[in-house]
Amino acid sequence: MSDPRKPADEYVVIRHRPGYRLRRSLILLAFTVIAAVAGYAAGLAQGGFRFSSAEASAEQLVEEVENLREQYREARQGLVNLERGRAIDEQALREARNTIVGLETRILELEADLTFYRNIMAPSETSKGLQVDSFTLSPARESGVFDFKMVLTQVGNNKSYISGLVAVNVIGRLDGEKEVIALRDLSDEIDDLGVKFRFRYFQDVGGSLRLPESFEPYEIQVVAQAEGRKASQAERTFDWKDLTEN
């Protein structure tokens, strides 16, 4: 009986391109980072509001920042190895650089979040109590319509909940005259003069607003009024141009 095996010269040797193993590792690393970020974001967002334990979130952020830094160091070393090689796979090199940029961006975002939590838990003497932390605007697809989000915080004394109303006014000019328009007159989502809030550490309040024709906005005024045992007021004014140019 003849030997069924093929002659040696019929066997095919498969060789991967230079950088194949590193590229595959970097792709897996990128998916891991994306999955971790998505899981973290899903844990923070519930509906249009965000509620959280500042201590637990700060500890989680510290751990995630350290993990990302380690992944960043590994990716940087992989990039160095690629650049030193004689035969560089351009696709692997591009993917390595993109992965590093993504890790750097995410580390900066997490460090900003960590600073936010630390400021809530260990504030300065001049920034305690109810605060208007931030206000952001982004143009919607429809002309004259903007999506907004404001963040209220309770800094320092946050062992119990704080509740009340937050009012927003858009200040500008209409037909050459100064005009102050309440948010409820610009948004279909808000019926009352103010939006109710109740939180322990911080809360996001978001929605959309539509500017009247010929109205030229130049400021947004946010006034938060806490009620009950923690009665207090926080007010902050934002320049419209600064909000829309960022």
PDB file of C-alpha atoms in Angstrom:
ATOM      1  CA  MET A   1       0.000   0.000   0.000  1.00  0.00           C
ATOM      2  CA  SER A   2       1.373   3.379  -0.959  1.00  0.00           C
ATOM      3  CA  ASP A   3       1.952   6.113   1.608  1.00  0.00           C
ATOM      4  CA  PRO A   4      -1.017   8.613   1.363  1.00  0.00           C
ATOM      5  CA  ARG A   5       1.019  11.499   2.713  1.00  0.00           C
ATOM      6  CA  LYS A   6       1.853  14.312   0.299  1.00  0.00           C
ATOM      7  CA  PRO A   7       5.413  15.047  -0.652  1.00  0.00           C
ATOM      8  CA  ALA A   8       7.163  17.609   1.491  1.00  0.00           C
ATOM      9  CA  ASP A   9       7.248  20.146  -1.314  1.00  0.00           C
ATOM     10  CA  GLU A  10       3.429  20.238  -1.381  1.00  0.00           C
ATOM     11  CA  TYR A  11       3.110  21.534   2.183  1.00  0.00           C
ATOM     12  CA  VAL A  12       2.445  25.263   2.524  1.00  0.00           C
ATOM     13  CA  VAL A  13       4.130  27.264   5.246  1.00  0.00           C
ATOM     14  CA  ILE A  14       1.951  30.125   6.535  1.00  0.00           C
ATOM     15  CA  ARG A  15       3.838  33.132   7.819  1.00  0.00           C
ATOM     16  CA  HIS A  16       2.153  36.105   9.433  1.00  0.00           C
ATOM     17  CA  ARG A  17       3.076  39.590   8.310  1.00  0.00           C
ATOM     18  CA  PRO A  18       5.425  41.579  10.555  1.00  0.00           C
ATOM     19  CA  GLY A  19       3.479  43.131  13.408  1.00  0.00           C
ATOM     20  CA  TYR A  20       0.548  40.665  13.149  1.00  0.00           C
ATOM     21  CA  ARG A  21       0.801  39.441  16.734  1.00  0.00           C
ATOM     22  CA  LEU A  22       1.248  42.943  18.132  1.00  0.00           C
ATOM     23  CA  ARG A  23      -1.647  44.265  16.046  1.00  0.00           C
ATOM     24  CA  ARG A  24      -3.913  41.494  17.296  1.00  0.00           C
ATOM     25  CA  SER A  25      -2.903  42.232  20.896  1.00  0.00           C
ATOM     26  CA  LEU A  26      -3.540  45.948  20.442  1.00  0.00           C
ATOM     27  CA  ILE A  27      -6.988  45.302  18.958  1.00  0.00           C
ATOM     28  CA  LEU A  28      -7.880  43.096  21.925  1.00  0.00           C
ATOM     29  CA  LEU A  29      -6.556  45.776  24.264  1.00  0.00           C
ATOM     30  CA  ALA A  30      -8.693  48.427  22.575  1.00  0.00           C
ATOM     31  CA  PHE A  31     -11.834  46.289  22.909  1.00  0.00           C
ATOM     32  CA  THR A  32     -11.034  45.699  26.577  1.00  0.00           C
ATOM     33  CA  VAL A  33     -10.692  49.437  27.241  1.00  0.00           C
ATOM     34  CA  ILE A  34     -13.896  50.238  25.346  1.00  0.00           C
ATOM     35  CA  ALA A  35     -15.835  47.582  27.263  1.00  0.00           C
ATOM     36  CA  ALA A  36     -14.536  48.887  30.599  1.00  0.00           C
ATOM     37  CA  VAL A  37     -15.399  52.486  29.720  1.00  0.00           C
ATOM     38  CA  ALA A  38     -18.880  51.506  28.502  1.00  0.00           C
ATOM     39  CA  GLY A  39     -19.560  49.589  31.694  1.00  0.00           C
ATOM     40  CA  TYR A  40     -18.422  52.491  33.831  1.00  0.00           C
ATOM     41  CA  ALA A  41     -20.532  55.011  31.898  1.00  0.00           C
ATOM     42  CA  ALA A  42     -23.608  52.777  32.096  1.00  0.00           C
ATOM     43  CA  GLY A  43     -23.219  52.608  35.847  1.00  0.00           C
ATOM     44  CA  LEU A  44     -23.230  56.398  36.129  1.00  0.00           C
ATOM     45  CA  ALA A  45     -26.134  57.198  33.820  1.00  0.00           C
ATOM     46  CA  GLN A  46     -29.735  56.433  34.739  1.00  0.00           C
ATOM     47  CA  GLY A  47     -32.331  58.311  32.675  1.00  0.00           C
ATOM     48  CA  GLY A  48     -31.470  61.974  32.469  1.00  0.00           C
ATOM     49  CA  PHE A  49     -30.003  62.108  35.963  1.00  0.00           C
ATOM     50  CA  ARG A  50     -26.862  60.823  37.657  1.00  0.00           C
ATOM     51  CA  PHE A  51     -26.729  59.704  41.276  1.00  0.00           C
ATOM     52  CA  SER A  52     -23.638  58.150  42.872  1.00  0.00           C
ATOM     53  CA  SER A  53     -21.698  57.386  46.016  1.00  0.00           C
ATOM     54  CA  ALA A  54     -18.720  59.704  45.805  1.00  0.00           C
ATOM     55  CA  GLU A  55     -16.467  57.497  47.941  1.00  0.00           C
ATOM     56  CA  ALA A  56     -17.094  54.354  45.879  1.00  0.00           C
ATOM     57  CA  SER A  57     -16.810  56.228  42.589  1.00  0.00           C
ATOM     58  CA  ALA A  58     -13.521  57.841  43.603  1.00  0.00           C
ATOM     59  CA  GLU A  59     -12.043  54.455  44.556  1.00  0.00           C
ATOM     60  CA  GLN A  60     -13.238  52.945  41.283  1.00  0.00           C
ATOM     61  CA  LEU A  61     -11.730  55.813  39.309  1.00  0.00           C
ATOM     62  CA  VAL A  62      -8.353  55.461  41.029  1.00  0.00           C
ATOM     63  CA  GLU A  63      -8.253  51.749  40.179  1.00  0.00           C
ATOM     64  CA  GLU A  64      -9.327  52.328  36.575  1.00  0.00           C
ATOM     65  CA  VAL A  65      -6.762  55.098  36.054  1.00  0.00           C
ATOM     66  CA  GLU A  66      -3.970  52.786  37.297  1.00  0.00           C
ATOM     67  CA  ASN A  67      -5.161  49.964  35.020  1.00  0.00           C
ATOM     68  CA  LEU A  68      -5.248  52.289  32.007  1.00  0.00           C
ATOM     69  CA  ARG A  69      -1.794  53.631  32.806  1.00  0.00           C
ATOM     70  CA  GLU A  70      -0.429  50.077  32.827  1.00  0.00           C
ATOM     71  CA  GLN A  71      -2.105  49.357  29.480  1.00  0.00           C
ATOM     72  CA  TYR A  72      -0.711  52.637  28.182  1.00  0.00           C
ATOM     73  CA  ARG A  73       2.827  51.663  29.193  1.00  0.00           C
ATOM     74  CA  GLU A  74       2.462  48.284  27.457  1.00  0.00           C
ATOM     75  CA  ALA A  75       1.123  49.926  24.304  1.00  0.00           C
ATOM     76  CA  ARG A  76       3.980  52.447  24.294  1.00  0.00           C
ATOM     77  CA  GLN A  77       6.534  49.664  24.602  1.00  0.00           C
ATOM     78  CA  GLY A  78       4.869  47.791  21.743  1.00  0.00           C
ATOM     79  CA  LEU A  79       5.070  50.909  19.609  1.00  0.00           C
ATOM     80  CA  VAL A  80       8.763  51.324  20.390  1.00  0.00           C
ATOM     81  CA  ASN A  81       9.387  47.690  19.407  1.00  0.00           C
ATOM     82  CA  LEU A  82       7.567  48.204  16.117  1.00  0.00           C
ATOM     83  CA  GLU A  83       9.450  51.383  15.266  1.00  0.00           C
ATOM     84  CA  ARG A  84      12.786  49.724  15.996  1.00  0.00           C
ATOM     85  CA  GLY A  85      12.050  46.722  13.765  1.00  0.00           C
ATOM     86  CA  ARG A  86      13.519  46.481  10.279  1.00  0.00           C
ATOM     87  CA  ALA A  87      10.219  45.502   8.643  1.00  0.00           C
ATOM     88  CA  ILE A  88       7.446  47.690  10.099  1.00  0.00           C
ATOM     89  CA  ASP A  89       3.835  46.805   9.433  1.00  0.00           C
ATOM     90  CA  GLU A  90       2.288  50.215   8.737  1.00  0.00           C
ATOM     91  CA  GLN A  91      -1.201  49.071   9.719  1.00  0.00           C
ATOM     92  CA  ALA A  92       0.007  47.732  13.054  1.00  0.00           C
ATOM     93  CA  LEU A  93       1.910  50.969  13.643  1.00  0.00           C
ATOM     94  CA  ARG A  94      -1.170  53.096  12.951  1.00  0.00           C
ATOM     95  CA  GLU A  95      -3.323  50.954  15.232  1.00  0.00           C
ATOM     96  CA  ALA A  96      -0.724  51.167  17.990  1.00  0.00           C
ATOM     97  CA  ARG A  97      -0.639  54.957  17.773  1.00  0.00           C
ATOM     98  CA  ASN A  98      -4.452  55.201  17.739  1.00  0.00           C
ATOM     99  CA  THR A  99      -4.667  52.946  20.783  1.00  0.00           C
ATOM    100  CA  ILE A 100      -2.174  55.116  22.657  1.00  0.00           C
ATOM    101  CA  VAL A 101      -4.068  58.314  21.784  1.00  0.00           C
ATOM    102  CA  GLY A 102      -7.297  56.714  22.999  1.00  0.00           C
ATOM    103  CA  LEU A 103      -5.697  55.633  26.263  1.00  0.00           C
ATOM    104  CA  GLU A 104      -4.202  59.086  26.842  1.00  0.00           C
ATOM    105  CA  THR A 105      -7.603  60.724  26.248  1.00  0.00           C
ATOM    106  CA  ARG A 106      -9.427  58.334  28.569  1.00  0.00           C
ATOM    107  CA  ILE A 107      -6.831  58.778  31.332  1.00  0.00           C
ATOM    108  CA  LEU A 108      -7.306  62.568  31.172  1.00  0.00           C
ATOM    109  CA  GLU A 109     -11.099  62.151  31.355  1.00  0.00           C
ATOM    110  CA  LEU A 110     -10.885  59.826  34.356  1.00  0.00           C
ATOM    111  CA  GLU A 111      -8.457  62.124  36.156  1.00  0.00           C
ATOM    112  CA  ALA A 112     -10.895  65.028  35.610  1.00  0.00           C
ATOM    113  CA  ASP A 113     -13.723  62.916  37.061  1.00  0.00           C
ATOM    114  CA  LEU A 114     -11.532  61.956  40.001  1.00  0.00           C
ATOM    115  CA  THR A 115     -10.749  65.628  40.691  1.00  0.00           C
ATOM    116  CA  PHE A 116     -14.497  66.345  40.577  1.00  0.00           C
ATOM    117  CA  TYR A 117     -15.230  63.710  43.262  1.00  0.00           C
ATOM    118  CA  ARG A 118     -12.319  64.791  45.438  1.00  0.00           C
ATOM    119  CA  ASN A 119     -13.487  68.391  45.343  1.00  0.00           C
ATOM    120  CA  ILE A 120     -16.919  67.276  46.547  1.00  0.00           C
ATOM    121  CA  MET A 121     -15.497  65.247  49.424  1.00  0.00           C
ATOM    122  CA  ALA A 122     -12.648  67.594  50.465  1.00  0.00           C
ATOM    123  CA  PRO A 123     -13.569  71.154  49.423  1.00  0.00           C
ATOM    124  CA  SER A 124     -11.950  74.431  50.319  1.00  0.00           C
ATOM    125  CA  GLU A 125     -13.517  76.547  53.040  1.00  0.00           C
ATOM    126  CA  THR A 126     -14.947  78.973  50.464  1.00  0.00           C
ATOM    127  CA  SER A 127     -16.766  76.398  48.326  1.00  0.00           C
ATOM    128  CA  LYS A 128     -19.002  74.394  50.638  1.00  0.00           C
ATOM    129  CA  GLY A 129     -22.712  73.672  50.340  1.00  0.00           C
ATOM    130  CA  LEU A 130     -24.927  73.872  47.253  1.00  0.00           C
ATOM    131  CA  GLN A 131     -22.982  74.755  44.095  1.00  0.00           C
ATOM    132  CA  VAL A 132     -23.716  75.236  40.381  1.00  0.00           C
ATOM    133  CA  ASP A 133     -20.739  73.257  39.124  1.00  0.00           C
ATOM    134  CA  SER A 134     -21.092  73.569  35.349  1.00  0.00           C
ATOM    135  CA  PHE A 135     -23.351  74.306  32.383  1.00  0.00           C
ATOM    136  CA  THR A 136     -22.749  73.005  28.852  1.00  0.00           C
ATOM    137  CA  LEU A 137     -24.422  73.718  25.498  1.00  0.00           C
ATOM    138  CA  SER A 138     -24.218  71.853  22.192  1.00  0.00           C
ATOM    139  CA  PRO A 139     -26.023  72.768  18.954  1.00  0.00           C
ATOM    140  CA  ALA A 140     -28.705  70.318  17.822  1.00  0.00           C
ATOM    141  CA  ARG A 141     -29.358  69.440  14.191  1.00  0.00           C
ATOM    142  CA  GLU A 142     -32.175  71.953  13.940  1.00  0.00           C
ATOM    143  CA  SER A 143     -31.173  75.598  13.670  1.00  0.00           C
ATOM    144  CA  GLY A 144     -31.707  77.614  16.858  1.00  0.00           C
ATOM    145  CA  VAL A 145     -32.043  74.490  19.035  1.00  0.00           C
ATOM    146  CA  PHE A 146     -29.459  73.562  21.666  1.00  0.00           C
ATOM    147  CA  ASP A 147     -28.998  70.645  24.034  1.00  0.00           C
ATOM    148  CA  PHE A 148     -27.984  71.694  27.542  1.00  0.00           C
ATOM    149  CA  LYS A 149     -26.732  70.021  30.709  1.00  0.00           C
ATOM    150  CA  MET A 150     -26.050  71.544  34.107  1.00  0.00           C
ATOM    151  CA  VAL A 151     -24.437  69.877  37.105  1.00  0.00           C
ATOM    152  CA  LEU A 152     -25.409  70.762  40.679  1.00  0.00           C
ATOM    153  CA  THR A 153     -23.252  69.612  43.596  1.00  0.00           C
ATOM    154  CA  GLN A 154     -23.426  69.531  47.372  1.00  0.00           C
ATOM    155  CA  VAL A 155     -19.880  70.098  48.541  1.00  0.00           C
ATOM    156  CA  GLY A 156     -18.519  69.107  51.934  1.00  0.00           C
ATOM    157  CA  ASN A 157     -21.589  68.577  54.098  1.00  0.00           C
ATOM    158  CA  ASN A 158     -23.172  65.822  52.001  1.00  0.00           C
ATOM    159  CA  LYS A 159     -24.223  63.276  54.629  1.00  0.00           C
ATOM    160  CA  SER A 160     -27.890  63.936  53.866  1.00  0.00           C
ATOM    161  CA  TYR A 161     -29.893  64.800  50.776  1.00  0.00           C
ATOM    162  CA  ILE A 162     -30.529  68.329  49.549  1.00  0.00           C
ATOM    163  CA  SER A 163     -33.581  69.316  47.506  1.00  0.00           C
ATOM    164  CA  GLY A 164     -35.116  72.377  45.898  1.00  0.00           C
ATOM    165  CA  LEU A 165     -35.560  74.116  42.548  1.00  0.00           C
ATOM    166  CA  VAL A 166     -33.095  75.349  39.929  1.00  0.00           C
ATOM    167  CA  ALA A 167     -34.127  78.109  37.516  1.00  0.00           C
ATOM    168  CA  VAL A 168     -32.381  79.036  34.273  1.00  0.00           C
ATOM    169  CA  ASN A 169     -32.687  82.347  32.421  1.00  0.00           C
ATOM    170  CA  VAL A 170     -31.264  83.157  28.999  1.00  0.00           C
ATOM    171  CA  ILE A 171     -30.259  86.818  28.781  1.00  0.00           C
ATOM    172  CA  GLY A 172     -29.880  88.580  25.440  1.00  0.00           C
ATOM    173  CA  ARG A 173     -31.314  91.154  23.045  1.00  0.00           C
ATOM    174  CA  LEU A 174     -34.492  91.045  20.999  1.00  0.00           C
ATOM    175  CA  ASP A 175     -35.172  93.865  18.541  1.00  0.00           C
ATOM    176  CA  GLY A 176     -32.450  95.933  20.192  1.00  0.00           C
ATOM    177  CA  GLU A 177     -33.886  95.612  23.710  1.00  0.00           C
ATOM    178  CA  LYS A 178     -32.549  93.558  26.624  1.00  0.00           C
ATOM    179  CA  GLU A 179     -34.629  90.433  27.125  1.00  0.00           C
ATOM    180  CA  VAL A 180     -34.569  87.838  29.930  1.00  0.00           C
ATOM    181  CA  ILE A 181     -36.296  84.586  28.952  1.00  0.00           C
ATOM    182  CA  ALA A 182     -36.979  81.784  31.431  1.00  0.00           C
ATOM    183  CA  LEU A 183     -36.048  78.259  30.434  1.00  0.00           C
ATOM    184  CA  ARG A 184     -39.684  77.112  30.636  1.00  0.00           C
ATOM    185  CA  ASP A 185     -40.471  79.499  27.761  1.00  0.00           C
ATOM    186  CA  LEU A 186     -37.725  77.947  25.625  1.00  0.00           C
ATOM    187  CA  SER A 187     -38.164  74.253  26.386  1.00  0.00           C
ATOM    188  CA  ASP A 188     -41.150  71.969  25.822  1.00  0.00           C
ATOM    189  CA  GLU A 189     -39.781  69.654  28.531  1.00  0.00           C
ATOM    190  CA  ILE A 190     -40.145  72.172  31.385  1.00  0.00           C
ATOM    191  CA  ASP A 191     -43.476  73.528  32.600  1.00  0.00           C
ATOM    192  CA  ASP A 192     -42.575  75.123  35.944  1.00  0.00           C
ATOM    193  CA  LEU A 193     -40.446  78.136  36.727  1.00  0.00           C
ATOM    194  CA  GLY A 194     -37.725  75.841  38.070  1.00  0.00           C
ATOM    195  CA  VAL A 195     -36.589  72.223  37.749  1.00  0.00           C
ATOM    196  CA  LYS A 196     -36.830  70.135  40.906  1.00  0.00           C
ATOM    197  CA  PHE A 197     -33.667  68.520  42.238  1.00  0.00           C
ATOM    198  CA  ARG A 198     -32.855  66.105  45.036  1.00  0.00           C
ATOM    199  CA  PHE A 199     -29.435  64.567  45.523  1.00  0.00           C
ATOM    200  CA  ARG A 200     -26.727  63.831  48.019  1.00  0.00           C
ATOM    201  CA  TYR A 201     -23.502  64.422  46.102  1.00  0.00           C
ATOM    202  CA  PHE A 202     -24.416  65.739  42.632  1.00  0.00           C
ATOM    203  CA  GLN A 203     -27.087  65.660  39.943  1.00  0.00           C
ATOM    204  CA  ASP A 204     -27.182  66.272  36.196  1.00  0.00           C
ATOM    205  CA  VAL A 205     -30.148  68.142  34.741  1.00  0.00           C
ATOM    206  CA  GLY A 206     -30.416  68.117  30.956  1.00  0.00           C
ATOM    207  CA  GLY A 207     -32.759  68.906  28.092  1.00  0.00           C
ATOM    208  CA  SER A 208     -33.065  71.093  25.019  1.00  0.00           C
ATOM    209  CA  LEU A 209     -34.051  74.697  24.344  1.00  0.00           C
ATOM    210  CA  ARG A 210     -35.148  76.663  21.285  1.00  0.00           C
ATOM    211  CA  LEU A 211     -34.209  80.320  20.828  1.00  0.00           C
ATOM    212  CA  PRO A 212     -36.773  82.768  19.398  1.00  0.00           C
ATOM    213  CA  GLU A 213     -36.074  84.199  15.964  1.00  0.00           C
ATOM    214  CA  SER A 214     -33.956  87.373  15.978  1.00  0.00           C
ATOM    215  CA  PHE A 215     -32.978  86.766  19.631  1.00  0.00           C
ATOM    216  CA  GLU A 216     -29.266  87.286  20.338  1.00  0.00           C
ATOM    217  CA  PRO A 217     -28.227  85.494  23.552  1.00  0.00           C
ATOM    218  CA  TYR A 218     -25.145  86.548  25.480  1.00  0.00           C
ATOM    219  CA  GLU A 219     -25.525  85.043  28.986  1.00  0.00           C
ATOM    220  CA  ILE A 220     -27.122  82.155  30.841  1.00  0.00           C
ATOM    221  CA  GLN A 221     -28.033  82.675  34.487  1.00  0.00           C
ATOM    222  CA  VAL A 222     -28.506  79.634  36.738  1.00  0.00           C
ATOM    223  CA  VAL A 223     -30.068  80.059  40.195  1.00  0.00           C
ATOM    224  CA  ALA A 224     -30.433  77.009  42.472  1.00  0.00           C
ATOM    225  CA  GLN A 225     -32.542  77.350  45.611  1.00  0.00           C
ATOM    226  CA  ALA A 226     -32.385  74.645  48.290  1.00  0.00           C
ATOM    227  CA  GLU A 227     -35.376  74.227  50.596  1.00  0.00           C
ATOM    228  CA  GLY A 228     -35.981  72.932  54.123  1.00  0.00           C
ATOM    229  CA  ARG A 229     -33.292  72.459  56.746  1.00  0.00           C
ATOM    230  CA  LYS A 230     -30.525  73.072  54.213  1.00  0.00           C
ATOM    231  CA  ALA A 231     -32.054  76.231  52.756  1.00  0.00           C
ATOM    232  CA  SER A 232     -29.460  78.062  50.684  1.00  0.00           C
ATOM    233  CA  GLN A 233     -28.964  79.581  47.261  1.00  0.00           C
ATOM    234  CA  ALA A 234     -26.285  79.201  44.597  1.00  0.00           C
ATOM    235  CA  GLU A 235     -26.087  81.399  41.524  1.00  0.00           C
ATOM    236  CA  ARG A 236     -23.758  81.392  38.544  1.00  0.00           C
ATOM    237  CA  THR A 237     -23.696  83.191  35.187  1.00  0.00           C
ATOM    238  CA  PHE A 238     -22.172  81.709  32.016  1.00  0.00           C
ATOM    239  CA  ASP A 239     -21.133  83.537  28.865  1.00  0.00           C
ATOM    240  CA  TRP A 240     -23.058  82.180  25.872  1.00  0.00           C
ATOM    241  CA  LYS A 241     -20.122  82.672  23.502  1.00  0.00           C
ATOM    242  CA  ASP A 242     -17.793  80.673  25.749  1.00  0.00           C
ATOM    243  CA  LEU A 243     -20.327  77.848  25.993  1.00  0.00           C
ATOM    244  CA  THR A 244     -20.897  77.546  22.248  1.00  0.00           C
ATOM    245  CA  GLU A 245     -17.267  77.937  21.137  1.00  0.00           C
ATOM    246  CA  ASN A 246     -15.893  75.072  23.243  1.00  0.00           C
TER     247      ASN A 246
END
